Structures are given as structure tokens and as C-alpha cells.
PDB file of C-alpha atoms and ligand atoms in Angstrom:
ATOM      1  CA  UNK A   1      -7.439 -65.975  66.418  1.00  0.00           C
ATOM      2  CA  UNK A   2      -8.420 -66.911  62.485  1.00  0.00           C
ATOM      3  CA  UNK A   3      -5.844 -64.995  60.717  1.00  0.00           C
ATOM      4  CA  UNK A   4      -5.191 -65.866  57.075  1.00  0.00           C
ATOM      5  CA  UNK A   5      -3.971 -69.067  57.075  1.00  0.00           C
ATOM      6  CA  UNK A   6      -6.548 -70.631  59.492  1.00  0.00           C
ATOM      7  CA  UNK A   7      -8.857 -69.251  56.525  1.00  0.00           C
ATOM      8  CA  UNK A   8      -7.099 -70.925  53.957  1.00  0.00           C
ATOM      9  CA  UNK A   9      -6.385 -74.406  55.477  1.00  0.00           C
ATOM     10  CA  UNK A  10     -10.188 -74.052  56.848  1.00  0.00           C
ATOM     11  CA  UNK A  11     -12.267 -72.932  53.794  1.00  0.00           C
ATOM     12  CA  UNK A  12      -9.502 -74.739  50.622  1.00  0.00           C
ATOM     13  CA  UNK A  13      -9.123 -78.630  51.397  1.00  0.00           C
ATOM     14  CA  UNK A  14      -9.920 -79.567  54.465  1.00  0.00           C
ATOM     15  CA  UNK A  15     -13.760 -78.824  55.502  1.00  0.00           C
ATOM     16  CA  UNK A  16     -16.373 -80.711  53.960  1.00  0.00           C
ATOM     17  CA  UNK A  17     -18.431 -78.403  51.470  1.00  0.00           C
ATOM     18  CA  UNK A  18     -21.161 -81.144  51.230  1.00  0.00           C
ATOM     19  CA  UNK A  19     -24.022 -79.558  51.925  1.00  0.00           C
ATOM     20  CA  UNK A  20     -22.836 -76.163  50.291  1.00  0.00           C
ATOM     21  CA  UNK A  21     -22.459 -74.244  54.107  1.00  0.00           C
ATOM     22  CA  UNK A  22     -26.603 -75.137  54.224  1.00  0.00           C
ATOM     23  CA  UNK A  23     -25.676 -76.642  58.094  1.00  0.00           C
ATOM     24  CA  UNK A  24     -25.577 -72.570  58.618  1.00  0.00           C
ATOM     25  CA  UNK A  25     -28.549 -71.912  57.867  1.00  0.00           C
ATOM     26  CA  UNK A  26     -30.388 -74.333  59.745  1.00  0.00           C
ATOM     27  CA  UNK A  27     -31.490 -72.353  63.139  1.00  0.00           C
ATOM     28  CA  UNK A  28     -33.234 -70.486  60.325  1.00  0.00           C
ATOM     29  CA  UNK A  29     -35.184 -73.250  58.189  1.00  0.00           C
ATOM     30  CA  UNK A  30     -32.157 -73.223  55.456  1.00  0.00           C
ATOM     31  CA  UNK A  31     -30.776 -70.163  53.480  1.00  0.00           C
ATOM     32  CA  UNK A  32     -33.909 -69.745  51.500  1.00  0.00           C
ATOM     33  CA  UNK A  33     -35.758 -69.048  54.508  1.00  0.00           C
ATOM     34  CA  UNK A  34     -32.395 -66.656  55.631  1.00  0.00           C
ATOM     35  CA  UNK A  35     -32.588 -64.969  52.772  1.00  0.00           C
ATOM     36  CA  UNK A  36     -35.907 -64.221  52.950  1.00  0.00           C
ATOM     37  CA  UNK A  37     -36.660 -63.742  56.176  1.00  0.00           C
ATOM     38  CA  UNK A  38     -33.483 -61.710  57.535  1.00  0.00           C
ATOM     39  CA  UNK A  39     -31.217 -61.051  54.870  1.00  0.00           C
ATOM     40  CA  UNK A  40     -33.272 -59.673  51.824  1.00  0.00           C
ATOM     41  CA  UNK A  41     -35.593 -57.638  54.068  1.00  0.00           C
ATOM     42  CA  UNK A  42     -32.160 -55.581  55.732  1.00  0.00           C
ATOM     43  CA  UNK A  43     -31.408 -54.782  51.713  1.00  0.00           C
ATOM     44  CA  UNK A  44     -34.169 -55.427  49.895  1.00  0.00           C
ATOM     45  CA  UNK A  45     -34.313 -51.399  48.971  1.00  0.00           C
ATOM     46  CA  UNK A  46     -31.108 -51.944  46.659  1.00  0.00           C
ATOM     47  CA  UNK A  47     -32.851 -54.787  44.911  1.00  0.00           C
ATOM     48  CA  UNK A  48     -32.181 -55.645  42.310  1.00  0.00           C
ATOM     49  CA  UNK A  49     -29.519 -53.558  41.506  1.00  0.00           C
ATOM     50  CA  UNK A  50     -27.435 -53.094  38.623  1.00  0.00           C
ATOM     51  CA  UNK A  51     -23.889 -54.523  39.439  1.00  0.00           C
ATOM     52  CA  UNK A  52     -23.049 -56.430  42.806  1.00  0.00           C
ATOM     53  CA  UNK A  53     -19.441 -57.656  44.051  1.00  0.00           C
ATOM     54  CA  UNK A  54     -19.879 -60.276  46.824  1.00  0.00           C
ATOM     55  CA  UNK A  55     -16.249 -60.667  49.040  1.00  0.00           C
ATOM     56  CA  UNK A  56     -16.541 -64.465  50.193  1.00  0.00           C
ATOM     57  CA  UNK A  57     -18.943 -66.383  48.697  1.00  0.00           C
ATOM     58  CA  UNK A  58     -17.518 -69.588  49.126  1.00  0.00           C
ATOM     59  CA  UNK A  59     -20.292 -71.947  47.572  1.00  0.00           C
ATOM     60  CA  UNK A  60     -22.131 -69.497  46.658  1.00  0.00           C
ATOM     61  CA  UNK A  61     -25.213 -69.960  49.742  1.00  0.00           C
ATOM     62  CA  UNK A  62     -26.317 -66.374  48.701  1.00  0.00           C
ATOM     63  CA  UNK A  63     -25.007 -66.288  45.108  1.00  0.00           C
ATOM     64  CA  UNK A  64     -27.847 -67.509  43.675  1.00  0.00           C
ATOM     65  CA  UNK A  65     -29.984 -64.797  45.293  1.00  0.00           C
ATOM     66  CA  UNK A  66     -27.652 -61.686  44.159  1.00  0.00           C
ATOM     67  CA  UNK A  67     -27.292 -63.156  41.248  1.00  0.00           C
ATOM     68  CA  UNK A  68     -30.580 -63.224  40.121  1.00  0.00           C
ATOM     69  CA  UNK A  69     -30.623 -59.532  41.477  1.00  0.00           C
ATOM     70  CA  UNK A  70     -28.611 -57.946  39.183  1.00  0.00           C
ATOM     71  CA  UNK A  71     -27.165 -57.330  35.507  1.00  0.00           C
ATOM     72  CA  UNK A  72     -23.487 -58.009  36.770  1.00  0.00           C
ATOM     73  CA  UNK A  73     -21.929 -60.051  39.598  1.00  0.00           C
ATOM     74  CA  UNK A  74     -18.796 -61.168  40.859  1.00  0.00           C
ATOM     75  CA  UNK A  75     -17.311 -63.061  43.707  1.00  0.00           C
ATOM     76  CA  UNK A  76     -13.898 -63.042  45.358  1.00  0.00           C
ATOM     77  CA  UNK A  77     -13.164 -65.972  47.620  1.00  0.00           C
ATOM     78  CA  UNK A  78      -9.540 -66.932  48.653  1.00  0.00           C
ATOM     79  CA  UNK A  79     -10.420 -70.297  47.958  1.00  0.00           C
ATOM     80  CA  UNK A  80      -9.700 -72.461  44.655  1.00  0.00           C
ATOM     81  CA  UNK A  81     -11.967 -74.853  45.977  1.00  0.00           C
ATOM     82  CA  UNK A  82     -15.440 -72.781  46.393  1.00  0.00           C
ATOM     83  CA  UNK A  83     -14.367 -70.579  42.768  1.00  0.00           C
ATOM     84  CA  UNK A  84     -14.543 -73.545  41.754  1.00  0.00           C
ATOM     85  CA  UNK A  85     -17.794 -75.210  42.952  1.00  0.00           C
ATOM     86  CA  UNK A  86     -19.754 -71.512  42.136  1.00  0.00           C
ATOM     87  CA  UNK A  87     -18.215 -71.707  38.458  1.00  0.00           C
ATOM     88  CA  UNK A  88     -19.868 -74.417  37.713  1.00  0.00           C
ATOM     89  CA  UNK A  89     -23.259 -74.094  39.884  1.00  0.00           C
ATOM     90  CA  UNK A  90     -23.340 -70.781  37.875  1.00  0.00           C
ATOM     91  CA  UNK A  91     -22.191 -72.174  34.929  1.00  0.00           C
ATOM     92  CA  UNK A  92     -25.719 -70.843  32.771  1.00  0.00           C
ATOM     93  CA  UNK A  93     -25.193 -67.375  34.564  1.00  0.00           C
ATOM     94  CA  UNK A  94     -23.596 -65.515  32.082  1.00  0.00           C
ATOM     95  CA  UNK A  95     -23.514 -62.053  34.185  1.00  0.00           C
ATOM     96  CA  UNK A  96     -22.408 -63.269  36.724  1.00  0.00           C
ATOM     97  CA  UNK A  97     -17.745 -64.271  37.366  1.00  0.00           C
ATOM     98  CA  UNK A  98     -16.120 -66.015  39.795  1.00  0.00           C
ATOM     99  CA  UNK A  99     -12.057 -64.958  40.971  1.00  0.00           C
ATOM    100  CA  UNK A 100      -9.591 -66.110  43.242  1.00  0.00           C
ATOM    101  CA  UNK A 101      -7.619 -64.332  45.619  1.00  0.00           C
ATOM    102  CA  UNK A 102      -5.278 -63.844  47.992  1.00  0.00           C
ATOM    103  CA  UNK A 103      -7.748 -62.992  50.914  1.00  0.00           C
ATOM    104  CA  UNK A 104      -6.267 -59.193  51.229  1.00  0.00           C
ATOM    105  CA  UNK A 105      -6.669 -58.244  47.658  1.00  0.00           C
ATOM    106  CA  UNK A 106      -9.332 -57.107  44.755  1.00  0.00           C
ATOM    107  CA  UNK A 107      -6.682 -56.099  41.970  1.00  0.00           C
ATOM    108  CA  UNK A 108      -8.596 -58.549  39.770  1.00  0.00           C
ATOM    109  CA  UNK A 109     -11.863 -56.561  39.964  1.00  0.00           C
ATOM    110  CA  UNK A 110     -11.521 -53.367  38.649  1.00  0.00           C
ATOM    111  CA  UNK A 111     -14.541 -51.530  38.332  1.00  0.00           C
ATOM    112  CA  UNK A 112     -17.347 -50.054  40.531  1.00  0.00           C
ATOM    113  CA  UNK A 113     -20.492 -51.516  42.108  1.00  0.00           C
ATOM    114  CA  UNK A 114     -23.782 -50.500  43.562  1.00  0.00           C
ATOM    115  CA  UNK A 115     -23.645 -52.834  45.842  1.00  0.00           C
ATOM    116  CA  UNK A 116     -20.896 -54.759  47.884  1.00  0.00           C
ATOM    117  CA  UNK A 117     -21.804 -57.703  49.976  1.00  0.00           C
ATOM    118  CA  UNK A 118     -20.533 -60.002  52.178  1.00  0.00           C
ATOM    119  CA  UNK A 119     -21.805 -62.602  54.843  1.00  0.00           C
ATOM    120  CA  UNK A 120     -20.928 -64.781  57.129  1.00  0.00           C
ATOM    121  CA  UNK A 121     -17.292 -64.608  56.207  1.00  0.00           C
ATOM    122  CA  UNK A 122     -15.142 -62.040  57.140  1.00  0.00           C
ATOM    123  CA  UNK A 123     -16.851 -62.667  60.569  1.00  0.00           C
ATOM    124  CA  UNK A 124     -13.018 -64.558  60.745  1.00  0.00           C
ATOM    125  CA  UNK A 125     -11.102 -62.035  58.682  1.00  0.00           C
ATOM    126  CA  UNK A 126      -8.913 -59.884  61.467  1.00  0.00           C
ATOM    127  CA  UNK A 127      -8.071 -56.675  61.318  1.00  0.00           C
ATOM    128  CA  UNK A 128      -5.258 -56.927  58.803  1.00  0.00           C
ATOM    129  CA  UNK A 129      -7.727 -58.150  56.503  1.00  0.00           C
ATOM    130  CA  UNK A 130     -10.659 -55.470  56.670  1.00  0.00           C
ATOM    131  CA  UNK A 131      -7.655 -52.526  56.409  1.00  0.00           C
ATOM    132  CA  UNK A 132      -6.157 -53.873  53.100  1.00  0.00           C
ATOM    133  CA  UNK A 133     -10.007 -54.463  51.967  1.00  0.00           C
ATOM    134  CA  UNK A 134     -11.514 -50.791  53.330  1.00  0.00           C
ATOM    135  CA  UNK A 135     -10.026 -48.607  51.070  1.00  0.00           C
ATOM    136  CA  UNK A 136     -10.298 -51.316  47.884  1.00  0.00           C
ATOM    137  CA  UNK A 137     -14.164 -52.031  48.949  1.00  0.00           C
ATOM    138  CA  UNK A 138     -14.649 -47.696  48.955  1.00  0.00           C
ATOM    139  CA  UNK A 139     -12.700 -47.160  45.773  1.00  0.00           C
ATOM    140  CA  UNK A 140     -14.904 -50.014  43.963  1.00  0.00           C
ATOM    141  CA  UNK A 141     -17.881 -48.244  45.087  1.00  0.00           C
ATOM    142  CA  UNK A 142     -20.322 -46.151  43.088  1.00  0.00           C
ATOM    143  CA  UNK A 143     -21.561 -42.977  44.199  1.00  0.00           C
ATOM    144  CA  UNK A 144     -24.868 -43.590  45.004  1.00  0.00           C
ATOM    145  CA  UNK A 145     -23.697 -46.999  46.078  1.00  0.00           C
ATOM    146  CA  UNK A 146     -23.157 -49.158  49.016  1.00  0.00           C
ATOM    147  CA  UNK A 147     -21.314 -51.650  51.169  1.00  0.00           C
ATOM    148  CA  UNK A 148     -23.068 -54.435  53.648  1.00  0.00           C
ATOM    149  CA  UNK A 149     -20.603 -56.013  55.515  1.00  0.00           C
ATOM    150  CA  UNK A 150     -20.727 -58.486  58.251  1.00  0.00           C
ATOM    151  CA  UNK A 151     -18.038 -58.379  60.374  1.00  0.00           C
ATOM    152  CA  UNK A 152     -16.702 -59.677  63.588  1.00  0.00           C
ATOM    153  CA  UNK A 153     -17.123 -57.716  66.895  1.00  0.00           C
ATOM    154  CA  UNK A 154     -15.198 -59.788  69.311  1.00  0.00           C
ATOM    155  CA  UNK A 155     -12.899 -57.386  70.062  1.00  0.00           C
ATOM    156  CA  UNK A 156     -15.702 -55.395  71.837  1.00  0.00           C
ATOM    157  CA  UNK A 157     -16.798 -58.425  74.169  1.00  0.00           C
ATOM    158  CA  UNK A 158     -16.166 -58.636  77.943  1.00  0.00           C
ATOM    159  CA  UNK A 159     -15.844 -62.017  77.805  1.00  0.00           C
ATOM    160  CA  UNK A 160     -12.912 -63.934  75.589  1.00  0.00           C
ATOM    161  CA  UNK A 161     -12.995 -66.920  77.430  1.00  0.00           C
ATOM    162  CA  UNK A 162     -14.670 -68.446  74.709  1.00  0.00           C
ATOM    163  CA  UNK A 163     -15.582 -68.335  71.269  1.00  0.00           C
ATOM    164  CA  UNK A 164     -16.549 -71.412  69.699  1.00  0.00           C
ATOM    165  CA  UNK A 165     -17.983 -69.333  66.440  1.00  0.00           C
ATOM    166  CA  UNK A 166     -14.134 -68.062  65.222  1.00  0.00           C
ATOM    167  CA  UNK A 167     -14.134 -64.475  64.997  1.00  0.00           C
ATOM    168  CA  UNK A 168     -11.797 -62.097  64.603  1.00  0.00           C
ATOM    169  CA  UNK A 169     -10.757 -61.501  68.362  1.00  0.00           C
ATOM    170  CA  UNK A 170      -9.241 -57.648  66.735  1.00  0.00           C
ATOM    171  CA  UNK A 171     -11.706 -56.343  65.038  1.00  0.00           C
ATOM    172  CA  UNK A 172     -14.956 -54.539  66.864  1.00  0.00           C
ATOM    173  CA  UNK A 173     -18.084 -51.898  64.903  1.00  0.00           C
ATOM    174  CA  UNK A 174     -15.463 -49.147  65.963  1.00  0.00           C
ATOM    175  CA  UNK A 175     -12.363 -49.822  64.674  1.00  0.00           C
ATOM    176  CA  UNK A 176     -14.173 -50.839  61.324  1.00  0.00           C
ATOM    177  CA  UNK A 177     -16.677 -47.706  61.431  1.00  0.00           C
ATOM    178  CA  UNK A 178     -12.708 -45.437  61.952  1.00  0.00           C
ATOM    179  CA  UNK A 179     -11.439 -47.416  58.831  1.00  0.00           C
ATOM    180  CA  UNK A 180     -14.750 -46.138  56.515  1.00  0.00           C
ATOM    181  CA  UNK A 181     -13.495 -43.174  57.844  1.00  0.00           C
ATOM    182  CA  UNK A 182      -9.813 -42.791  57.702  1.00  0.00           C
ATOM    183  CA  UNK A 183     -10.531 -44.065  54.003  1.00  0.00           C
ATOM    184  CA  UNK A 184     -13.002 -41.717  52.956  1.00  0.00           C
ATOM    185  CA  UNK A 185     -16.624 -43.424  53.331  1.00  0.00           C
ATOM    186  CA  UNK A 186     -19.422 -42.847  55.629  1.00  0.00           C
ATOM    187  CA  UNK A 187     -21.372 -45.333  57.948  1.00  0.00           C
ATOM    188  CA  UNK A 188     -24.438 -45.389  57.631  1.00  0.00           C
ATOM    189  CA  UNK A 189     -25.740 -48.684  60.192  1.00  0.00           C
ATOM    190  CA  UNK A 190     -23.743 -50.345  61.876  1.00  0.00           C
ATOM    191  CA  UNK A 191     -25.996 -53.200  63.627  1.00  0.00           C
ATOM    192  CA  UNK A 192     -23.862 -55.402  66.731  1.00  0.00           C
ATOM    193  CA  UNK A 193     -25.965 -58.641  66.298  1.00  0.00           C
ATOM    194  CA  UNK A 194     -25.832 -61.626  68.967  1.00  0.00           C
ATOM    195  CA  UNK A 195     -24.775 -65.231  67.600  1.00  0.00           C
ATOM    196  CA  UNK A 196     -24.479 -68.039  69.701  1.00  0.00           C
ATOM    197  CA  UNK A 197     -23.842 -66.195  72.026  1.00  0.00           C
ATOM    198  CA  UNK A 198     -25.365 -63.252  74.684  1.00  0.00           C
ATOM    199  CA  UNK A 199     -22.998 -60.294  73.666  1.00  0.00           C
ATOM    200  CA  UNK A 200     -22.760 -58.669  70.523  1.00  0.00           C
ATOM    201  CA  UNK A 201     -19.795 -61.006  69.016  1.00  0.00           C
ATOM    202  CA  UNK A 202     -20.705 -59.407  65.134  1.00  0.00           C
ATOM    203  CA  UNK A 203     -21.664 -56.489  63.375  1.00  0.00           C
ATOM    204  CA  UNK A 204     -23.155 -55.863  60.057  1.00  0.00           C
ATOM    205  CA  UNK A 205     -21.407 -52.526  58.664  1.00  0.00           C
ATOM    206  CA  UNK A 206     -23.316 -50.456  55.794  1.00  0.00           C
ATOM    207  CA  UNK A 207     -21.525 -47.549  54.498  1.00  0.00           C
ATOM    208  CA  UNK A 208     -20.842 -45.813  51.720  1.00  0.00           C
ATOM    209  CA  UNK A 209     -18.367 -42.964  49.574  1.00  0.00           C
ATOM    210  CA  UNK A 210     -18.303 -39.917  51.097  1.00  0.00           C
ATOM    211  CA  UNK A 211     -20.271 -38.424  49.271  1.00  0.00           C
ATOM    212  CA  UNK A 212     -23.310 -41.104  48.902  1.00  0.00           C
ATOM    213  CA  UNK A 213     -26.649 -39.160  48.182  1.00  0.00           C
ATOM    214  CA  UNK A 214     -28.079 -41.692  51.570  1.00  0.00           C
ATOM    215  CA  UNK A 215     -28.441 -39.491  55.323  1.00  0.00           C
ATOM    216  CA  UNK A 216     -25.696 -38.115  57.085  1.00  0.00           C
ATOM    217  CA  UNK A 217     -25.699 -39.693  60.297  1.00  0.00           C
ATOM    218  CA  UNK A 218     -24.884 -43.149  61.457  1.00  0.00           C
ATOM    219  CA  UNK A 219     -27.293 -44.940  62.783  1.00  0.00           C
ATOM    220  CA  UNK A 220     -26.105 -47.953  65.147  1.00  0.00           C
ATOM    221  CA  UNK A 221     -28.062 -50.848  66.221  1.00  0.00           C
ATOM    222  CA  UNK A 222     -27.952 -53.194  69.358  1.00  0.00           C
ATOM    223  CA  UNK A 223     -29.890 -56.150  68.039  1.00  0.00           C
ATOM    224  CA  UNK A 224     -29.756 -58.638  71.107  1.00  0.00           C
ATOM    225  CA  UNK A 225     -32.182 -60.615  69.237  1.00  0.00           C
ATOM    226  CA  UNK A 226     -31.187 -62.219  66.111  1.00  0.00           C
ATOM    227  CA  UNK A 227     -30.727 -65.289  66.833  1.00  0.00           C
ATOM    228  CA  UNK A 228     -34.450 -65.191  68.164  1.00  0.00           C
ATOM    229  CA  UNK A 229     -35.444 -64.051  64.699  1.00  0.00           C
ATOM    230  CA  UNK A 230     -34.402 -66.973  63.283  1.00  0.00           C
ATOM    231  CA  UNK A 231     -36.214 -69.022  65.055  1.00  0.00           C
ATOM    232  CA  UNK A 232     -38.860 -66.984  64.680  1.00  0.00           C
ATOM    233  CA  UNK A 233     -38.030 -66.738  61.217  1.00  0.00           C
ATOM    234  CA  UNK A 234     -38.170 -70.896  60.765  1.00  0.00           C
ATOM    235  CA  UNK A 235     -41.426 -71.327  62.276  1.00  0.00           C
ATOM    236  CA  UNK A 236     -42.938 -69.515  60.623  1.00  0.00           C
ATOM    237  CA  UNK A 237     -41.497 -70.177  57.251  1.00  0.00           C
ATOM    238  CA  UNK A 238     -40.754 -73.633  57.433  1.00  0.00           C
ATOM    239  CA  UNK A 239     -44.815 -75.088  56.709  1.00  0.00           C
ATOM    240  CA  UNK A 240     -44.812 -72.709  53.899  1.00  0.00           C
ATOM    241  CA  UNK A 241     -42.255 -75.324  52.253  1.00  0.00           C
ATOM    242  CA  UNK A 242     -45.151 -77.028  50.359  1.00  0.00           C
ATOM    243  CA  UNK A 243     -45.847 -74.308  47.986  1.00  0.00           C
ATOM    244  CA  UNK A 244     -42.791 -74.921  46.369  1.00  0.00           C
ATOM    245  CA  UNK A 245     -43.515 -78.606  45.228  1.00  0.00           C
TER     246      UNK A 245
HETATM  247  C1  LIG B   1     -18.126 -69.881  56.186  1.00  0.00           C
HETATM  248  S1  LIG B   1     -17.600 -69.958  54.797  1.00  0.00           S
HETATM  249  C2  LIG B   1     -18.566 -68.592  54.139  1.00  0.00           C
HETATM  250  C3  LIG B   1     -19.247 -68.892  53.125  1.00  0.00           C
HETATM  251  C4  LIG B   1     -20.792 -68.233  52.380  1.00  0.00           C
HETATM  252  N1  LIG B   1     -20.489 -66.074  52.563  1.00  0.00           N
HETATM  253  C5  LIG B   1     -21.775 -68.183  53.374  1.00  0.00           C
HETATM  254  O1  LIG B   1     -22.510 -67.679  54.214  1.00  0.00           O
HETATM  255  O2  LIG B   1     -21.869 -69.415  52.789  1.00  0.00           O
HETATM  256  C6  LIG B   1     -16.040 -68.553  54.634  1.00  0.00           C
HETATM  257  C7  LIG B   1     -15.629 -68.165  53.210  1.00  0.00           C
HETATM  258  O3  LIG B   1     -14.598 -66.766  53.496  1.00  0.00           O
HETATM  259  C8  LIG B   1     -14.407 -67.429  53.196  1.00  0.00           C
HETATM  260  N2  LIG B   1     -12.963 -65.893  53.044  1.00  0.00           N
HETATM  261  C9  LIG B   1     -12.283 -66.269  54.174  1.00  0.00           C
HETATM  262  N3  LIG B   1     -11.190 -64.784  54.531  1.00  0.00           N
HETATM  263  C10 LIG B   1     -11.382 -64.236  53.095  1.00  0.00           C
HETATM  264  C11 LIG B   1     -10.778 -63.433  52.598  1.00  0.00           C
HETATM  265  N4  LIG B   1     -10.124 -62.494  53.542  1.00  0.00           N
HETATM  266  N5  LIG B   1     -11.108 -62.913  51.971  1.00  0.00           N
HETATM  267  C12 LIG B   1     -11.809 -63.790  50.048  1.00  0.00           C
HETATM  268  N6  LIG B   1     -12.642 -65.144  51.105  1.00  0.00           N
HETATM  269  C13 LIG B   1     -12.367 -65.084  52.194  1.00  0.00           C
HETATM  270  C14 LIG B   1     -13.217 -68.714  52.365  1.00  0.00           C
HETATM  271  O4  LIG B   1     -12.595 -68.633  51.647  1.00  0.00           O
HETATM  272  C15 LIG B   1     -14.955 -69.271  53.107  1.00  0.00           C
HETATM  273  O5  LIG B   1     -15.652 -69.362  51.162  1.00  0.00           O
END
């Protein structure tokens, strides 16, 4: 069970960050291919935008794309090491700032955002973390803003014998949808994803404040091809890397 102590111990000091998290993008052919082939197609209708809050940026694998797509960016992470690394990497971006937190509170960020984003981080956050963040995220969304949050769906899986990717075991898409509703928000999309296994152990929940102008009925997508997408993206994007030279 990856609780807060597990996250602090893993990411603040003991993890070898020498490739900045690129190792997690290898199946897509790198973070650039993963961003433009997988994440950007899901998000492009909201980018560029005015302001972005990223929860748990790590070494900035997605921050480099998000910072370039907004006028104001804040990244919040529980790892002091990650915050220092991002501050150093994005020194030239005056509209970006990074804040270390305790893994539960967004208190240091007292403003609203057009987009709240988190990918490949809160999959390791148990329900107590999401219970804490959910009302704070909703409070920090602009009336027309959206949150795009990647989290665990492990609790809903039938096979709990192996958990090689350290998914939070207490979290499911259904429980996150309940949290959104309880705190006065509205789910727009839940995309259930397989990640290195056949059952949907992950989920992307996209939500907004209840008064959002987005369509009313939530969409539930069962995407069993998320990892197959990665292979396709790698195959077609990699040859085009020659264009960057
Ligand atoms: C696997 S890394 C991923 C980082 C980045 N999102 C990426 O995809 O490269 C997980 C990150 O989440 C952060 N993290 C984990 N739980 C957190 C929490 N409850 N609040 C803030 N940051 C958290 C860790 O410190 C670490 O930087």
C-alpha cells in the first residue's frame, strides 16, 4: 500500500532521478512522443490556457509542455528534491513557480486555475490523499476550468494478487467520482485504463465545478488499448525524431 510515507521515502532522496522520469515514457518512445501522441490529444481542447496547477510534477516530465502552454503555472510536489530540480530546470520561465507541500494540502496556493493536471503520480496516492485534495482542487478551479487527474482504479480490480506498479489499493474510479460529487463537482469523463496489466488498474478522471458549462452527463470510457496505443505511438513517431536535428 503506497501511503504518504512510502511516497516521501520513494521520491525524496532514494529514487534515482538521473533520467528525470524519462524511463517511464520508454514504451511510448520518450516523453515528447507520449505527450504529443497520448496526453495532448486528450487535452488539446483546453490548451493553451491562462493558468495551470500541476500536482506532483516530479522532475517536470509534463511541466515542460504545460509551462509552454499557459501564462501562469504552479507545480506542487511533496518532494523537496523534485521542487529543487524543477526550479533549476525552469529558471528561465518567469511565469512558473514550484511549491513543496506535505502531500495533502494545497494551502500554499490560494488562487484559481483554468486547468488542474496530474499524470503518473496520484496513481500512488491512497484514498486519504484524494479525500484531502478533492475539495481543495474544486475550490481552486475557475468556474469554466477542468481538472485532469490520473489516479488508481486498483480497488475495483478483481485480481489483487500482484501490484507491480504500486497502485494505491484503496482507490477506484467509483470512489473518486463520489468524492467529486460530495464536494460539489461534476465528473465529465472517466477513462479506465490498463497499465502494464490486462485489467483497468488506472483511471483518468476529468471533472469540473458543478456550475461548469460543460455537458451534463458523465462519460465512462473503458480503454483496454492504452498500452497498445503506446506501441503504435512509438512506432510512428520515433522515425520523425530526425526532424529535430
Ligand atoms: C512517479 S513520480 C511522477 C512525476 C511526474 N508526474 C512524471 O510523470 O514524471 C511521482 C511524483 O509524485 C509526487 N507525489 C506523490 N504523492 C504526492 C502527493 N500526495 N502530493 C504531492 N506530490 C506527490 C512524488 O514526490 C513524485 O514527484
